[in-house]
mmCIF file of C-alpha atoms in Angstrom:
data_model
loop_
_atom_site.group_PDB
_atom_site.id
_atom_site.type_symbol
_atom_site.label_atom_id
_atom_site.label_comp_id
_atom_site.label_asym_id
_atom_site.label_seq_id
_atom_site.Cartn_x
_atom_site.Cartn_y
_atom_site.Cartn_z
ATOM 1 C CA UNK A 1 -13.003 44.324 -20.233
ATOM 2 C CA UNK A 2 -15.980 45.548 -18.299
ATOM 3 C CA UNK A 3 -15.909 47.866 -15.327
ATOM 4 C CA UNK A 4 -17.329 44.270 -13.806
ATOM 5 C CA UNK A 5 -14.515 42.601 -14.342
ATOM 6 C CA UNK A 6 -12.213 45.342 -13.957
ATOM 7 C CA UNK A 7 -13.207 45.462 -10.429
ATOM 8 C CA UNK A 8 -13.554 41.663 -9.224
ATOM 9 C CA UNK A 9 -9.766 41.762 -10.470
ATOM 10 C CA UNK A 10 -9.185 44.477 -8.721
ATOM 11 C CA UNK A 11 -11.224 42.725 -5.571
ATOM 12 C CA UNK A 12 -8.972 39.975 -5.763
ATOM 13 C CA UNK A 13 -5.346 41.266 -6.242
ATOM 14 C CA UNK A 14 -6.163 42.778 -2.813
ATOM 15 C CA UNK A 15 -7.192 39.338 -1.553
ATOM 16 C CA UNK A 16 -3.844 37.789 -2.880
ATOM 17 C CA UNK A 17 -6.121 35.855 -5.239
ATOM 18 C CA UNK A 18 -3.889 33.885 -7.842
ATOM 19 C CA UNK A 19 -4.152 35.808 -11.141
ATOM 20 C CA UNK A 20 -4.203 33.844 -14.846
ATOM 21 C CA UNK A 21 -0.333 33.321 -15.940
ATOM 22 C CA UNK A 22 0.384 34.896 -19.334
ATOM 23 C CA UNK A 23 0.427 33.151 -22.362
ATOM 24 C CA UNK A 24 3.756 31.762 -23.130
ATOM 25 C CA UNK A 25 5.295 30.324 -26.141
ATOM 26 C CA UNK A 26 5.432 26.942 -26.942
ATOM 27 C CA UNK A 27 8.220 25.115 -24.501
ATOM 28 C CA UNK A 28 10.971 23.099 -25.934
ATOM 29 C CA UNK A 29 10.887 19.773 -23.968
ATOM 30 C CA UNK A 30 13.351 18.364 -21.704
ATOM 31 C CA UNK A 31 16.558 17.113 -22.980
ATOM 32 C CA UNK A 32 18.471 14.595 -20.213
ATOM 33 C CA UNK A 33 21.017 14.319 -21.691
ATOM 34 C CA UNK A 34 21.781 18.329 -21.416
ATOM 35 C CA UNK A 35 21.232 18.343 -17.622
ATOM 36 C CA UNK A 36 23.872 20.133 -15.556
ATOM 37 C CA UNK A 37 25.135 18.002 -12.777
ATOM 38 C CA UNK A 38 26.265 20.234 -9.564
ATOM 39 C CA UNK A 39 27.657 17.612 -7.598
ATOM 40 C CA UNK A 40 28.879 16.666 -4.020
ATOM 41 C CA UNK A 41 29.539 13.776 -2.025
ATOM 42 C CA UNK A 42 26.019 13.159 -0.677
ATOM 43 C CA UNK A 43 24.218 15.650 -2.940
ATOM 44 C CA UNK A 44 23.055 15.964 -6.582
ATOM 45 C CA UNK A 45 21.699 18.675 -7.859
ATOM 46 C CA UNK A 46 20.353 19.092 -11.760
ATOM 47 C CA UNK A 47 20.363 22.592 -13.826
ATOM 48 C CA UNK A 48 17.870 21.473 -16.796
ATOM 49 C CA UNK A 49 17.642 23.665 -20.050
ATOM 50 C CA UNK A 50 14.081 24.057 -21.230
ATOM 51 C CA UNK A 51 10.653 23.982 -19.816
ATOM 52 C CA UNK A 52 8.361 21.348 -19.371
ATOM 53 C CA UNK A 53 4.068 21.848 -19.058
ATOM 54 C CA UNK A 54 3.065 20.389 -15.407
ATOM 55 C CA UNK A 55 -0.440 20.216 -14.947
ATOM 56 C CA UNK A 56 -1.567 21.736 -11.955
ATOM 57 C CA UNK A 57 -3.683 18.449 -10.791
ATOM 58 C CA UNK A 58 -2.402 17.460 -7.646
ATOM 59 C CA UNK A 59 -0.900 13.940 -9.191
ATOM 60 C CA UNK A 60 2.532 13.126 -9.544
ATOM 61 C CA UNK A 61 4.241 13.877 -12.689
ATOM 62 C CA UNK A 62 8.127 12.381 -13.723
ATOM 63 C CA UNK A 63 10.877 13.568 -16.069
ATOM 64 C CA UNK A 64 13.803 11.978 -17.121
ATOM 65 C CA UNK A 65 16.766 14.034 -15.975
ATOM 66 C CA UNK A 66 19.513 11.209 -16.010
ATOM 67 C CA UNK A 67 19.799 8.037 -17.601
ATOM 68 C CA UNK A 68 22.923 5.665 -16.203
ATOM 69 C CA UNK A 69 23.828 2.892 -18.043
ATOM 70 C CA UNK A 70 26.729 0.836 -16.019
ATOM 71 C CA UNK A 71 29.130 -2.383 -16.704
ATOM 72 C CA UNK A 72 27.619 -4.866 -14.666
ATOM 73 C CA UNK A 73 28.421 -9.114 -13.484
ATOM 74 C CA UNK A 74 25.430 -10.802 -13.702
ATOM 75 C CA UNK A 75 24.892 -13.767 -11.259
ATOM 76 C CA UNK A 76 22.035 -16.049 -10.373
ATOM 77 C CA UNK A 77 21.178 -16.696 -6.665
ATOM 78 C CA UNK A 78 18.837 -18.861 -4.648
ATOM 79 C CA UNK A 79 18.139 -20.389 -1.486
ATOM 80 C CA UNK A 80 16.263 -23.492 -2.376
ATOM 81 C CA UNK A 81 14.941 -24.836 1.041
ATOM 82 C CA UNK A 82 12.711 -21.556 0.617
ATOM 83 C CA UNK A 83 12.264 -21.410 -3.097
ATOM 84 C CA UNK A 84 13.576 -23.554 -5.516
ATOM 85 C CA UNK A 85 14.008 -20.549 -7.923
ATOM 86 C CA UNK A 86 17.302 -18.918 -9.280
ATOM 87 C CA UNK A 87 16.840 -15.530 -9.200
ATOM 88 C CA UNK A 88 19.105 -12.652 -10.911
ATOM 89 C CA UNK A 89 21.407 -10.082 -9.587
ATOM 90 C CA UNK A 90 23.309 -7.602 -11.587
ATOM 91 C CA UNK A 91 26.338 -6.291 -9.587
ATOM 92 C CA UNK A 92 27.833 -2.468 -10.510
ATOM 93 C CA UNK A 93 30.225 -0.053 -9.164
ATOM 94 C CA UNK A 94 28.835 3.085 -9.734
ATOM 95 C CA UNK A 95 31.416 5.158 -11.313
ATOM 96 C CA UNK A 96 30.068 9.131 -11.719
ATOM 97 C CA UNK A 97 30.780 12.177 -10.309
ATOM 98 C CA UNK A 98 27.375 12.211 -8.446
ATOM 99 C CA UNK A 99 25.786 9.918 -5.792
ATOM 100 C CA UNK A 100 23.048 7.927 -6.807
ATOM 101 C CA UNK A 101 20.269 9.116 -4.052
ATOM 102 C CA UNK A 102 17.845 7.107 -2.255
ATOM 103 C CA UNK A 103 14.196 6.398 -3.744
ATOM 104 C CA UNK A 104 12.626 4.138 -6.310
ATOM 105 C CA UNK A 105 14.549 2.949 -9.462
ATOM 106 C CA UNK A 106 13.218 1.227 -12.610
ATOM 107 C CA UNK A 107 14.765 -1.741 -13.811
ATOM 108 C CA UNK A 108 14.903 -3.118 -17.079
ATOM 109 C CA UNK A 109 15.689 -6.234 -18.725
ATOM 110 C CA UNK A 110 16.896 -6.688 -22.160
ATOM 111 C CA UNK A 111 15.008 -3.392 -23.111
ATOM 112 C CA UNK A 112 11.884 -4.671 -21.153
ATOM 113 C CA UNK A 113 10.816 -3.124 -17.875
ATOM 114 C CA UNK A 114 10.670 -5.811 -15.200
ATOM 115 C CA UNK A 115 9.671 -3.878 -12.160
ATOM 116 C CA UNK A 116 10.434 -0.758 -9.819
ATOM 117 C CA UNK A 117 12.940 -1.223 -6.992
ATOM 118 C CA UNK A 118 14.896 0.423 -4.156
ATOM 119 C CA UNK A 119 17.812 1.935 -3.814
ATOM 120 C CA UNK A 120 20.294 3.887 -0.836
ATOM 121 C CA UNK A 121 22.369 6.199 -0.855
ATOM 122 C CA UNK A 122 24.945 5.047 -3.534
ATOM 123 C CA UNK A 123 28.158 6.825 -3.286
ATOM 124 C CA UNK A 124 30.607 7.297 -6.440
ATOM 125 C CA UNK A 125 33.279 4.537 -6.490
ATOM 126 C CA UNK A 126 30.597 2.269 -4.380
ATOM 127 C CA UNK A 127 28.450 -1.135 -5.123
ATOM 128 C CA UNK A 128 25.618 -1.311 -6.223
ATOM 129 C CA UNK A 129 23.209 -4.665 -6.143
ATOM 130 C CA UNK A 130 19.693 -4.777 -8.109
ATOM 131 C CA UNK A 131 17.417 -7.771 -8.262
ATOM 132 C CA UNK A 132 16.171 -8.446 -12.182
ATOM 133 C CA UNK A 133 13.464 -11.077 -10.573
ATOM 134 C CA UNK A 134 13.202 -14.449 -11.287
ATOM 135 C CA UNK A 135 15.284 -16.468 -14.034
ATOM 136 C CA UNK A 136 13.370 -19.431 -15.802
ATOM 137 C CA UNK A 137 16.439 -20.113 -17.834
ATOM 138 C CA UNK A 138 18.352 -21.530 -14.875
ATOM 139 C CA UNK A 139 16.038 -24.481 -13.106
ATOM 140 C CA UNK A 140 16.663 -25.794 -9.628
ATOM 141 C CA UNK A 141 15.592 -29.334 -8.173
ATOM 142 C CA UNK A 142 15.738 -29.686 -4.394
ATOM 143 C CA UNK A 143 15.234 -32.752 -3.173
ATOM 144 C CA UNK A 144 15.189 -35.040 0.294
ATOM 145 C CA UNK A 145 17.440 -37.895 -0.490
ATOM 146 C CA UNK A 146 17.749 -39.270 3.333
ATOM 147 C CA UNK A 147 15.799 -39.047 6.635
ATOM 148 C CA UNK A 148 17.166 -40.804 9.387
ATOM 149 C CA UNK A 149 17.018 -40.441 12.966
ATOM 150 C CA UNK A 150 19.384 -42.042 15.577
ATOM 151 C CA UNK A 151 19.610 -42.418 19.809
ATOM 152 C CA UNK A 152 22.531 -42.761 21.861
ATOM 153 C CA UNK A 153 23.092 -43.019 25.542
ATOM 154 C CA UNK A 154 22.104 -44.956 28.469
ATOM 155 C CA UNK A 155 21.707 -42.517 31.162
ATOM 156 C CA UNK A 156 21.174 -39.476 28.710
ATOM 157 C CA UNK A 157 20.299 -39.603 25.492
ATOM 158 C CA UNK A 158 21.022 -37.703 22.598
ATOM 159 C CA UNK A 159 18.909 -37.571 19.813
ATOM 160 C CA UNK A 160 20.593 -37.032 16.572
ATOM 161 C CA UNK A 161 18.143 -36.314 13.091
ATOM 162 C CA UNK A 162 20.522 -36.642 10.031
ATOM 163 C CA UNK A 163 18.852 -35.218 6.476
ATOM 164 C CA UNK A 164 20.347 -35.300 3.341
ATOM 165 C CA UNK A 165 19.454 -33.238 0.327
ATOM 166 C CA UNK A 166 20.070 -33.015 -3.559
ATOM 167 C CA UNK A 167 20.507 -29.839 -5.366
ATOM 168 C CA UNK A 168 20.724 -30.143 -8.737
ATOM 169 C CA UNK A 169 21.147 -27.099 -11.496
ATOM 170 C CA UNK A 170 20.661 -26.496 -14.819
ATOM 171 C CA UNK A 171 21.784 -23.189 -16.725
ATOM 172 C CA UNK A 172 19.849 -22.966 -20.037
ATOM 173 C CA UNK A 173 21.459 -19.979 -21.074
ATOM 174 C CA UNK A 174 24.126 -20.178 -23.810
ATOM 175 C CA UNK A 175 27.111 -19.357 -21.493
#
């Protein structure tokens, strides 16, 4: 090292300058399924052995910590005056020690990702509701059958407007 550079690093240790970390060996990557829970009621906090390298880039970076897999009831719903379209919902309690806390969640389908959703605060013990999008093995027809309108009264009237509809489904799904 030169008495330069001996004395720019001198120059900046008394300017609080960041100095060049160490060189450190290799890190052993993040196991999630070694994670530490420290749990409370509205609180979740994760002890994780090993290191992982973060660029220092200013973009976000993710790690798996936790992966839940839970016993769900899967149902289709729809509201076919908006959307003739079945769409399905898996249903879970949430049994764990930990709440599940608020903030994006990705979902996944039959081992394919279908999309990022949104979860609350999920306490242990409570229900839990995610979407899985839109299900084109269950087909919906939604149909006007009848439009009639009708008056009664002499001195008032009252106008009556009747409409009937068909709703027809079809699961194609073997049960």
């Amino acid at each position: 090292v030169s008495e330069l550079d001996a004395l720019q690093k001198k120059k900046d240790e008394a300017r609080g300058a960041p100095q060049a970390l160490p060189s450190t060996p290799a890190s052993q990557p993040i196991n999630p399924g070694a994670a530490l829970l420290i749990g409370s009621e509205f609180a979740a906090e994760y002890r994780v052995p090993g290191d992982a390298n973060v660029p220092a880039d200013g973009s976000a970076h993710r790690f798996t910590v936790s992966d839940r897999r839970m016993k769900s009831t899967l149902s289709v719903v729809s509201t076919p005056r908006y959307a003739a379209v079945g769409y399905l919902i898996a249903t879970a309690t949430h049994v764990a020690e930990e709440p599940l806390l608020p903030g994006p969640v990705s979902v996944f389908r039959d081992g394919s990702y279908v999309g990022l959703s949104q979860i609350g605060v999920t306490p242990p013990g409570s229900e839990l509701k995610l979407s899985f999008g839109a299900d084109d093995k269950v087909k919906i027809d939604y149909r006007l059958v009848s439009n009639g309108q009708s008056e009664q009264g002499l001195i008032s009237t009252a106008r009556r407007i009747e409409r009937q509809y068909r709703i027809a489904v079809a699961n194609h799904h073997d049960r």
